[in-house]
Short mmCIF file of C-alpha atoms (C1' of nucleotides) in Angstrom, two decimals:
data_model
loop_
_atom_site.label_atom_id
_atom_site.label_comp_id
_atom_site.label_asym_id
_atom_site.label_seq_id
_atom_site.Cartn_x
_atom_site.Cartn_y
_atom_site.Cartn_z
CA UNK M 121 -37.51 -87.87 -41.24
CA UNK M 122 -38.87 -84.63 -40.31
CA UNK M 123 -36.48 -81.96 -38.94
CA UNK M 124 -36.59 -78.47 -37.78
CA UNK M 125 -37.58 -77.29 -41.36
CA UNK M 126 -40.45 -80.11 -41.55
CA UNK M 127 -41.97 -79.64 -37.97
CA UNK M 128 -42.37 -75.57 -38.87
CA UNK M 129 -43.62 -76.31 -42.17
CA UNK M 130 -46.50 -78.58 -40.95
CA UNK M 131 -46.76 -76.91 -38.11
CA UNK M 132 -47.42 -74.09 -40.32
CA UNK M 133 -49.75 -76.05 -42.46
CA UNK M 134 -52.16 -77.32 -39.71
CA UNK M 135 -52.14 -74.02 -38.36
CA UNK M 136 -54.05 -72.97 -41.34
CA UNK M 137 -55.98 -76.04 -41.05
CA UNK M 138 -57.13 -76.57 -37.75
CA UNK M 139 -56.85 -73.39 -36.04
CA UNK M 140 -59.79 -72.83 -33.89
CA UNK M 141 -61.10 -76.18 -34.43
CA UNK M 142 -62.41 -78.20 -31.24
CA UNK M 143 -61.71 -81.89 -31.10
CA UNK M 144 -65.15 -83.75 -30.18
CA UNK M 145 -64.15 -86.97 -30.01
CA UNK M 146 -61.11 -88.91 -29.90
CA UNK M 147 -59.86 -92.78 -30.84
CA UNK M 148 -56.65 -93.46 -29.78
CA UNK M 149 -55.82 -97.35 -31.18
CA UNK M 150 -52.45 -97.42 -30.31
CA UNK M 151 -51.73 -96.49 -26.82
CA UNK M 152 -48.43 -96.56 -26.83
CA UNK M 153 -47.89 -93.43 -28.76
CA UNK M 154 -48.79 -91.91 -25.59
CA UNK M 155 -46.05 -90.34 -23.10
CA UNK M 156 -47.07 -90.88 -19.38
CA UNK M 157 -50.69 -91.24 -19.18
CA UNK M 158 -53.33 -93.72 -20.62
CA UNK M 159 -55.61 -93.64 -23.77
CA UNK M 160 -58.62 -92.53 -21.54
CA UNK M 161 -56.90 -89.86 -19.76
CA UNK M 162 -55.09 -88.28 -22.75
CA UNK M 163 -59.10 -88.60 -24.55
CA UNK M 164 -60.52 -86.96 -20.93
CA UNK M 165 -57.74 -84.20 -20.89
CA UNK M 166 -58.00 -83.50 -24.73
CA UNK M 167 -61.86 -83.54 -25.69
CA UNK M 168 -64.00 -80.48 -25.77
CA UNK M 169 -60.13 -78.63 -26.21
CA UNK M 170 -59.81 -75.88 -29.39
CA UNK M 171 -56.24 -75.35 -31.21
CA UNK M 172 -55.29 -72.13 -30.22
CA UNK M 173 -51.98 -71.50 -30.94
CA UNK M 174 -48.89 -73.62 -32.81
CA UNK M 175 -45.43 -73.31 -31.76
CA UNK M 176 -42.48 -75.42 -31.78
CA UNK M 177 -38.78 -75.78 -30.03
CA UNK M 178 -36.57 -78.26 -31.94
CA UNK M 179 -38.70 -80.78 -33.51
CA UNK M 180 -41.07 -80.72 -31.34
CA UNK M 181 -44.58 -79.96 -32.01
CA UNK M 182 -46.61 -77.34 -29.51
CA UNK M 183 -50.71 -77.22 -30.00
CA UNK M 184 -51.80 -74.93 -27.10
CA UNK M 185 -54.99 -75.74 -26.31
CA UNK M 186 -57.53 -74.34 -24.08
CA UNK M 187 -56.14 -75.55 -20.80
CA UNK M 188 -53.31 -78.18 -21.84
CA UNK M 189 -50.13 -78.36 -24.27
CA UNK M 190 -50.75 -80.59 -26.87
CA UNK M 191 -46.71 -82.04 -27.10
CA UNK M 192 -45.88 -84.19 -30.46
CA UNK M 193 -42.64 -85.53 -31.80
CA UNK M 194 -42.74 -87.21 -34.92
CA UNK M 195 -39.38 -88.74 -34.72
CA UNK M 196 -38.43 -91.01 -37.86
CA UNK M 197 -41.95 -90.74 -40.02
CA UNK M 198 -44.80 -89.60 -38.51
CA UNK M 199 -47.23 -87.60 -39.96
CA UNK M 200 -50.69 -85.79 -39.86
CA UNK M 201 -53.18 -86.30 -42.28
CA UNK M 202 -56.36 -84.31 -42.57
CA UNK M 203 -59.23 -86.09 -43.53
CA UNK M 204 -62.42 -84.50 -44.72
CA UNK M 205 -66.64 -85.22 -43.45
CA UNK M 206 -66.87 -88.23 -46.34
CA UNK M 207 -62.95 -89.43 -45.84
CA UNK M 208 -62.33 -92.77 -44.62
CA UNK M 209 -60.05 -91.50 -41.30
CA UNK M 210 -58.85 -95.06 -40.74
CA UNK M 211 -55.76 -97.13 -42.24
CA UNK M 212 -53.10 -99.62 -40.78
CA UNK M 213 -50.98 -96.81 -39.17
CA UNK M 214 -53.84 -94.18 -38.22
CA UNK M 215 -53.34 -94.56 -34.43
CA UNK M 216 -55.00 -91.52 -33.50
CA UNK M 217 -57.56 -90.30 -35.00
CA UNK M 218 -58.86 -87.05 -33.69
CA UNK M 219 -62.58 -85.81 -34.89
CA UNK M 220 -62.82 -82.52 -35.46
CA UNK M 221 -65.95 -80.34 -34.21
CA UNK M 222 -66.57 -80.08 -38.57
CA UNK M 223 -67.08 -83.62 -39.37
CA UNK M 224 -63.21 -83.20 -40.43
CA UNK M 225 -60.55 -85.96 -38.97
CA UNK M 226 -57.03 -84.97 -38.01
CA UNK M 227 -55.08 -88.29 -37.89
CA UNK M 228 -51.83 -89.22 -36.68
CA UNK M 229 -50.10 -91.99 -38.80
CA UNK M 230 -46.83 -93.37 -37.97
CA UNK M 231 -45.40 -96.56 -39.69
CA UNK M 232 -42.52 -97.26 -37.15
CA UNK M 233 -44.91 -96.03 -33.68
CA UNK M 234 -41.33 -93.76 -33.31
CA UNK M 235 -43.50 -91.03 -32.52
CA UNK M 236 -44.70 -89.81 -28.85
CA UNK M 237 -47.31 -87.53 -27.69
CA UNK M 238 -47.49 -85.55 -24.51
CA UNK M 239 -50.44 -83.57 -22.76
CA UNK M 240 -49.52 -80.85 -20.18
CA UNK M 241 -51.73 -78.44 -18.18
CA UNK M 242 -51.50 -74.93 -19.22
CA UNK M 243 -50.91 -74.23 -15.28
CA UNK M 244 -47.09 -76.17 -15.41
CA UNK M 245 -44.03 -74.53 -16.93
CA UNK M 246 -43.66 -76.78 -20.20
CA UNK M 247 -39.78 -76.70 -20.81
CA UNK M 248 -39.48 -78.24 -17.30
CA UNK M 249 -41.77 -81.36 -18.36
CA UNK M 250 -40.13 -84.48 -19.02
CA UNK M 251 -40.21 -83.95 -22.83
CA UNK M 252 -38.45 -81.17 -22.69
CA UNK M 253 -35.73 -82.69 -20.23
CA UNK M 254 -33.00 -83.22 -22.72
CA UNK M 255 -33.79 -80.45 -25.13
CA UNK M 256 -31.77 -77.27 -25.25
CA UNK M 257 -32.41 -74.15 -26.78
CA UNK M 258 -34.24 -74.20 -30.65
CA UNK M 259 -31.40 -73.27 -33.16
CA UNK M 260 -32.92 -70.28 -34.29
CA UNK M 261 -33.27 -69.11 -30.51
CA UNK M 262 -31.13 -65.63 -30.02
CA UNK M 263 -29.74 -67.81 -26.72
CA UNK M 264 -28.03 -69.76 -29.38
CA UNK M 265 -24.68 -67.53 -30.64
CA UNK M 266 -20.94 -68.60 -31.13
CA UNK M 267 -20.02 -68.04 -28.21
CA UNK M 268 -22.54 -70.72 -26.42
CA UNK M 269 -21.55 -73.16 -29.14
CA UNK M 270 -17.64 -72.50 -28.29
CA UNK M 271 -18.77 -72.86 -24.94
CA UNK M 272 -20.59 -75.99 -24.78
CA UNK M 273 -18.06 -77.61 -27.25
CA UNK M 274 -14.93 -77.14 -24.98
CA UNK M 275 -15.84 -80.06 -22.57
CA UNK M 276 -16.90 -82.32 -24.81
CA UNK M 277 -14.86 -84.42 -26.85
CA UNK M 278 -16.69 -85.49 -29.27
CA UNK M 279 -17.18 -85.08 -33.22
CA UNK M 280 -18.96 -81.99 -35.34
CA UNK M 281 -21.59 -84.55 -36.68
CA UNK M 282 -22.34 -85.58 -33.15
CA UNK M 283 -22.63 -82.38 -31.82
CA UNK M 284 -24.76 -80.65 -34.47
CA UNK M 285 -27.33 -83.97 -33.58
CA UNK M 286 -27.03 -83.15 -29.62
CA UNK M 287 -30.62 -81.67 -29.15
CA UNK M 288 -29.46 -80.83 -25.38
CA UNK M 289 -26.60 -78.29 -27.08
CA UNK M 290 -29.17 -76.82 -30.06
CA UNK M 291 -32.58 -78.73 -31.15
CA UNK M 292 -33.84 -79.20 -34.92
CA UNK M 293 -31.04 -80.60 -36.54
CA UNK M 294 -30.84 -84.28 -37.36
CA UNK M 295 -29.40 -86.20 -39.33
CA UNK M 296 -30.12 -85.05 -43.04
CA UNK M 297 -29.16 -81.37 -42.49
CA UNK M 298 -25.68 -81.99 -40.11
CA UNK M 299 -24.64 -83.36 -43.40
CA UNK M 300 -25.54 -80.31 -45.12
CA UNK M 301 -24.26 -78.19 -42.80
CA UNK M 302 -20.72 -79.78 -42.20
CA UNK M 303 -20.76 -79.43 -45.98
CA UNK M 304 -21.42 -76.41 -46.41
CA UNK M 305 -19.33 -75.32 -43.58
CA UNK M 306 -16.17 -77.67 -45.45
CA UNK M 307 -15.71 -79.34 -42.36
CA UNK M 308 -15.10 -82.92 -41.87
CA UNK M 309 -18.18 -84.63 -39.89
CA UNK M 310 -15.81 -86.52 -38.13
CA UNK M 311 -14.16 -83.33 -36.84
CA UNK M 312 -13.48 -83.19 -32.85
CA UNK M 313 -15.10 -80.24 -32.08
CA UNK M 314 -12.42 -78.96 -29.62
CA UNK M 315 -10.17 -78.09 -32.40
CA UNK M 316 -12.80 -75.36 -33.49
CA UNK M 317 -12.55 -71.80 -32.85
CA UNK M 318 -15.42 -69.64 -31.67
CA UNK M 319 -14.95 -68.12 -35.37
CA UNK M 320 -15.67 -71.64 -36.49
CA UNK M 321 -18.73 -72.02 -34.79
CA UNK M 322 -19.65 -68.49 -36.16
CA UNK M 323 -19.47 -70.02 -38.88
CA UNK M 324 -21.07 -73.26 -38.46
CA UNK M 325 -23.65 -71.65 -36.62
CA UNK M 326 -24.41 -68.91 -39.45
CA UNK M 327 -24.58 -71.94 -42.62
CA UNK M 328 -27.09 -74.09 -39.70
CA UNK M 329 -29.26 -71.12 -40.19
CA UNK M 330 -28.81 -71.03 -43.36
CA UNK M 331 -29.74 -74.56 -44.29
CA UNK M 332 -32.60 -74.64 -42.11
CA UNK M 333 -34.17 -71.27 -43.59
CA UNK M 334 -33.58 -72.87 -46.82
CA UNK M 335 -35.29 -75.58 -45.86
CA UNK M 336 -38.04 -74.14 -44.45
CA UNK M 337 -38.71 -71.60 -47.56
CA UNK M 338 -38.51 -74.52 -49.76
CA UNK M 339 -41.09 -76.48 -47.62
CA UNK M 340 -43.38 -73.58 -47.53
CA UNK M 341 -43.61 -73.46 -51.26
CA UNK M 342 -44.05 -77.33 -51.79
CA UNK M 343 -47.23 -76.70 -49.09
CA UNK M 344 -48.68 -74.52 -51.04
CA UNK M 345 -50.17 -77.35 -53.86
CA UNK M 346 -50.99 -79.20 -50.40
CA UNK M 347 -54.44 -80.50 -50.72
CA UNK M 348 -56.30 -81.69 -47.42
CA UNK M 349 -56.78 -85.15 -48.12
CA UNK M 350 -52.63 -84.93 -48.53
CA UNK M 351 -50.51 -85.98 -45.81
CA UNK M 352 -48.93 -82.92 -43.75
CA UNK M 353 -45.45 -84.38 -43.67
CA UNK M 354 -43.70 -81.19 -44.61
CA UNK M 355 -41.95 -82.70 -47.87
CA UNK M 356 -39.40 -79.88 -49.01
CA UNK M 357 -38.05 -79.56 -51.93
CA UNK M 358 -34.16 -78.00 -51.04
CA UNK M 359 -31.52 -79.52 -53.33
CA UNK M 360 -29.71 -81.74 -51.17
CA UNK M 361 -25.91 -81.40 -51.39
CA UNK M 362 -24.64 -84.35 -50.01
CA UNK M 363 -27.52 -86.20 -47.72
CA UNK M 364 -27.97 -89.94 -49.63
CA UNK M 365 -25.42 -88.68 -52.92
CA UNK M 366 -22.91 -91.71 -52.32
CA UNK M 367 -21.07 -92.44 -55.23
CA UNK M 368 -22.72 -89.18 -57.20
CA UNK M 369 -20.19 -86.08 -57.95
CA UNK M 370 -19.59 -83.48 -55.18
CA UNK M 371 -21.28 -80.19 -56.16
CA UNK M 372 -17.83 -78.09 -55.30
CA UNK M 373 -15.13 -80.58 -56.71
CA UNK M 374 -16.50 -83.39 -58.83
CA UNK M 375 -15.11 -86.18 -56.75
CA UNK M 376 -17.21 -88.94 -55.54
CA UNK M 377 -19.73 -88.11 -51.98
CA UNK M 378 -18.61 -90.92 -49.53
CA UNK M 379 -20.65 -92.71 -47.11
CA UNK M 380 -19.38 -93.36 -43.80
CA UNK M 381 -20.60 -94.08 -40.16
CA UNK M 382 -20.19 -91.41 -37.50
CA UNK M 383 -21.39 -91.70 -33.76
CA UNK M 384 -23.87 -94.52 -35.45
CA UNK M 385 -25.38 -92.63 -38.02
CA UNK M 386 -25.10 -92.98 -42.12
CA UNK M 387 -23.01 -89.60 -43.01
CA UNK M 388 -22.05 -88.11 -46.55
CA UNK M 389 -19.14 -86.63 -46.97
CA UNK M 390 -16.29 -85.05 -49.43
CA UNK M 391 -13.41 -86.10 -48.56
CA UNK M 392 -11.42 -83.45 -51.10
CA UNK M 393 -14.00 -80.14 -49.89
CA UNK M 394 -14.01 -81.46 -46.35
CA UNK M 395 -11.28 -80.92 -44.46
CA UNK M 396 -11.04 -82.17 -40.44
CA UNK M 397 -9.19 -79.37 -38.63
"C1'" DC E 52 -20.63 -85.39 -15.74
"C1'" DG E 53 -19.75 -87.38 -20.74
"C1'" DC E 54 -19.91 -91.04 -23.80
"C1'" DA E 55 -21.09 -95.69 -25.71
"C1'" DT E 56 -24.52 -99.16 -26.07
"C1'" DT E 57 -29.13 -101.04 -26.26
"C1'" DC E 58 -33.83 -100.72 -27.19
"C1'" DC E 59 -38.06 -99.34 -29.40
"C1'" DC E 60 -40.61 -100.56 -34.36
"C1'" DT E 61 -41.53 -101.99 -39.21
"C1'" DG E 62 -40.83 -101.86 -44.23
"C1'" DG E 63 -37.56 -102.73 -47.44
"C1'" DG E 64 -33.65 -105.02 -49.00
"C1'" DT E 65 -30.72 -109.20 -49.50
"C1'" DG E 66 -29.60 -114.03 -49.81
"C1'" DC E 67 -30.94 -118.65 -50.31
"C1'" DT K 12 -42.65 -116.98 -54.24
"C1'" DG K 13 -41.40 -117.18 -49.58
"C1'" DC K 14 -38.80 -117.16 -45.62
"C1'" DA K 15 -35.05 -115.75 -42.41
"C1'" DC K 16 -32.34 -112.23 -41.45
"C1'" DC K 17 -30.50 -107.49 -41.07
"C1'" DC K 18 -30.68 -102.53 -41.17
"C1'" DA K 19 -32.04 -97.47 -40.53
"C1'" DG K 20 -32.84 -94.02 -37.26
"C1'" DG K 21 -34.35 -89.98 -32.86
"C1'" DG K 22 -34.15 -90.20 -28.49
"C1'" DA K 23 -34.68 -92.41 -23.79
"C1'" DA K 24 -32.70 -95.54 -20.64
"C1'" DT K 25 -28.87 -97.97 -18.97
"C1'" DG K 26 -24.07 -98.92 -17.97
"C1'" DC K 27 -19.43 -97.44 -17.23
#
DNA sequence: CGCATTCCCTGGGTGC
DNA sequence: TGCACCCAGGGAATGC
């Protein structure tokens, strides 16, 4: 599932790609992927648009465009494919398919339809549109310090895991890196964050960055031997430290990597290197 | 307001 | 081999 590290590095990727391109045409065969308005409106507002510039808050995707935001989230697996003049654009989960002023395609697949799309004018303030309405500042934001995670922590009552995965508090990490993160910062997931100091969250907030840039550098090199016809899912090639290790030895200690539940989601934990304060 | 629960989807896994 | 069933999971909506 694509995270903070993911979105940049295809982000990053179809910058390369597509930047400049104009989309010509556009075949949307699964409507519902669409936030708000319908198929023939989202083809009205988008045709005859260039990529101009790529950005991204969270996990969400930014294509400015001549006169709209271009808005994506992939959620659990979607992707973009680029398919060249001669490539057949079209499979089971291509459910848009946007044709590119070069003959080339730029698809959107998603096997679960998780994924959402949202069009903006350029003339609206975008954080204040409705997919922005629950997301907080990106976690590599300089808004983001110790100090706002202490702050934001003390009326809430709930655990470390759960707050790492509150995109309203910090967006870009889900589920994969909190577990790398509470690892690395030897904290039990289940942890109630009001027992953590703002030198905790210094802490915390310093290995999030950590992981993520990690992430990201590792994604950038795996892009690299990207070819075009290759999906741009930003695979990444960071050595997991606990994410899906159950029953395998704990990097730190040798004992066993447990798999538990916490606030709904599959979590893997140490129980000897992670302590709950 | 916070927090828990339900829903959206489908492939993959399990059990018979 | 096939069928019924269950589960994962990000985030929005709903309920308390």
């Amino acid at each position: 599932m694509p995270e903070l590290p993911e979105v940049e590095t295809v982000l990053r990727t179809l910058e390369h790609q597509i930047k400049g391109n104009e989309i010509v045409h556009i075949e949307v065969r699964y409507a519902k992927m669409i936030d708000a308005i319908d198929a023939q409106e989202f083809t009205k507002l988008l045709v005859h648009q260039h990529f101009i510039d790529f950005s991204r808050v969270g996990k969400y995707l930014i294509f400015g465009m001549n006169d709209v935001n271009l808005v994506v989230h992939l959620r659990m697996e979607g992707k973009f494919y680029i398919y060249q003049k001669d490539e057949d654009p079209y499979s089971k989960h291509a459910h848009i398919i946007f044709m590119l002023d070069d003959g080339r395609k730029l698809v959107y697949h998603d096997v679960r339809k998780f994924g959402r799309m949202y069009v903006y004018d350029k003339d609206v303030i975008l954080y204040e549109q409705k997919a922005f309405q629950h997301v907080g500042y990106d976690a590599f934001d300089s808004h983001v310090d110790a100090n706002y995670l202490y702050q934001q922590a003390k009326r809430r009552k709930t655990t470390l895991k759960q707050f790492l995965l509150d995109q309203s508090v910090m967006a870009g990490v889900g589920n994969i890196y909190a577990d790398e993160i509470a690892f690395r910062s030897k904290l039990h997931p289940e942890t109630k964050i009001y027992h953590l100091t703002k030198k905790d969250f210094e802490m915390i907030l310093e290995n999030t960055r950590i992981i993520l840039q990690g992430a990201i550098k590792a994604g950038g090199t795996t892009i690299r031997s990207y070819t075009s016809s290759l999906g741009v899912d930003g695979k990444f090639q960071l050595q997991l430290k606990v994410h899906m290790k159950k029953g395998e030895a704990c990097p730190t200690c040798g004992n066993s990597i447990d798999k538990i539940v916490v606030g709904g989601r599959g979590t893997y934990v140490c129980r000897t290197c992670q302590k709950r304060k």
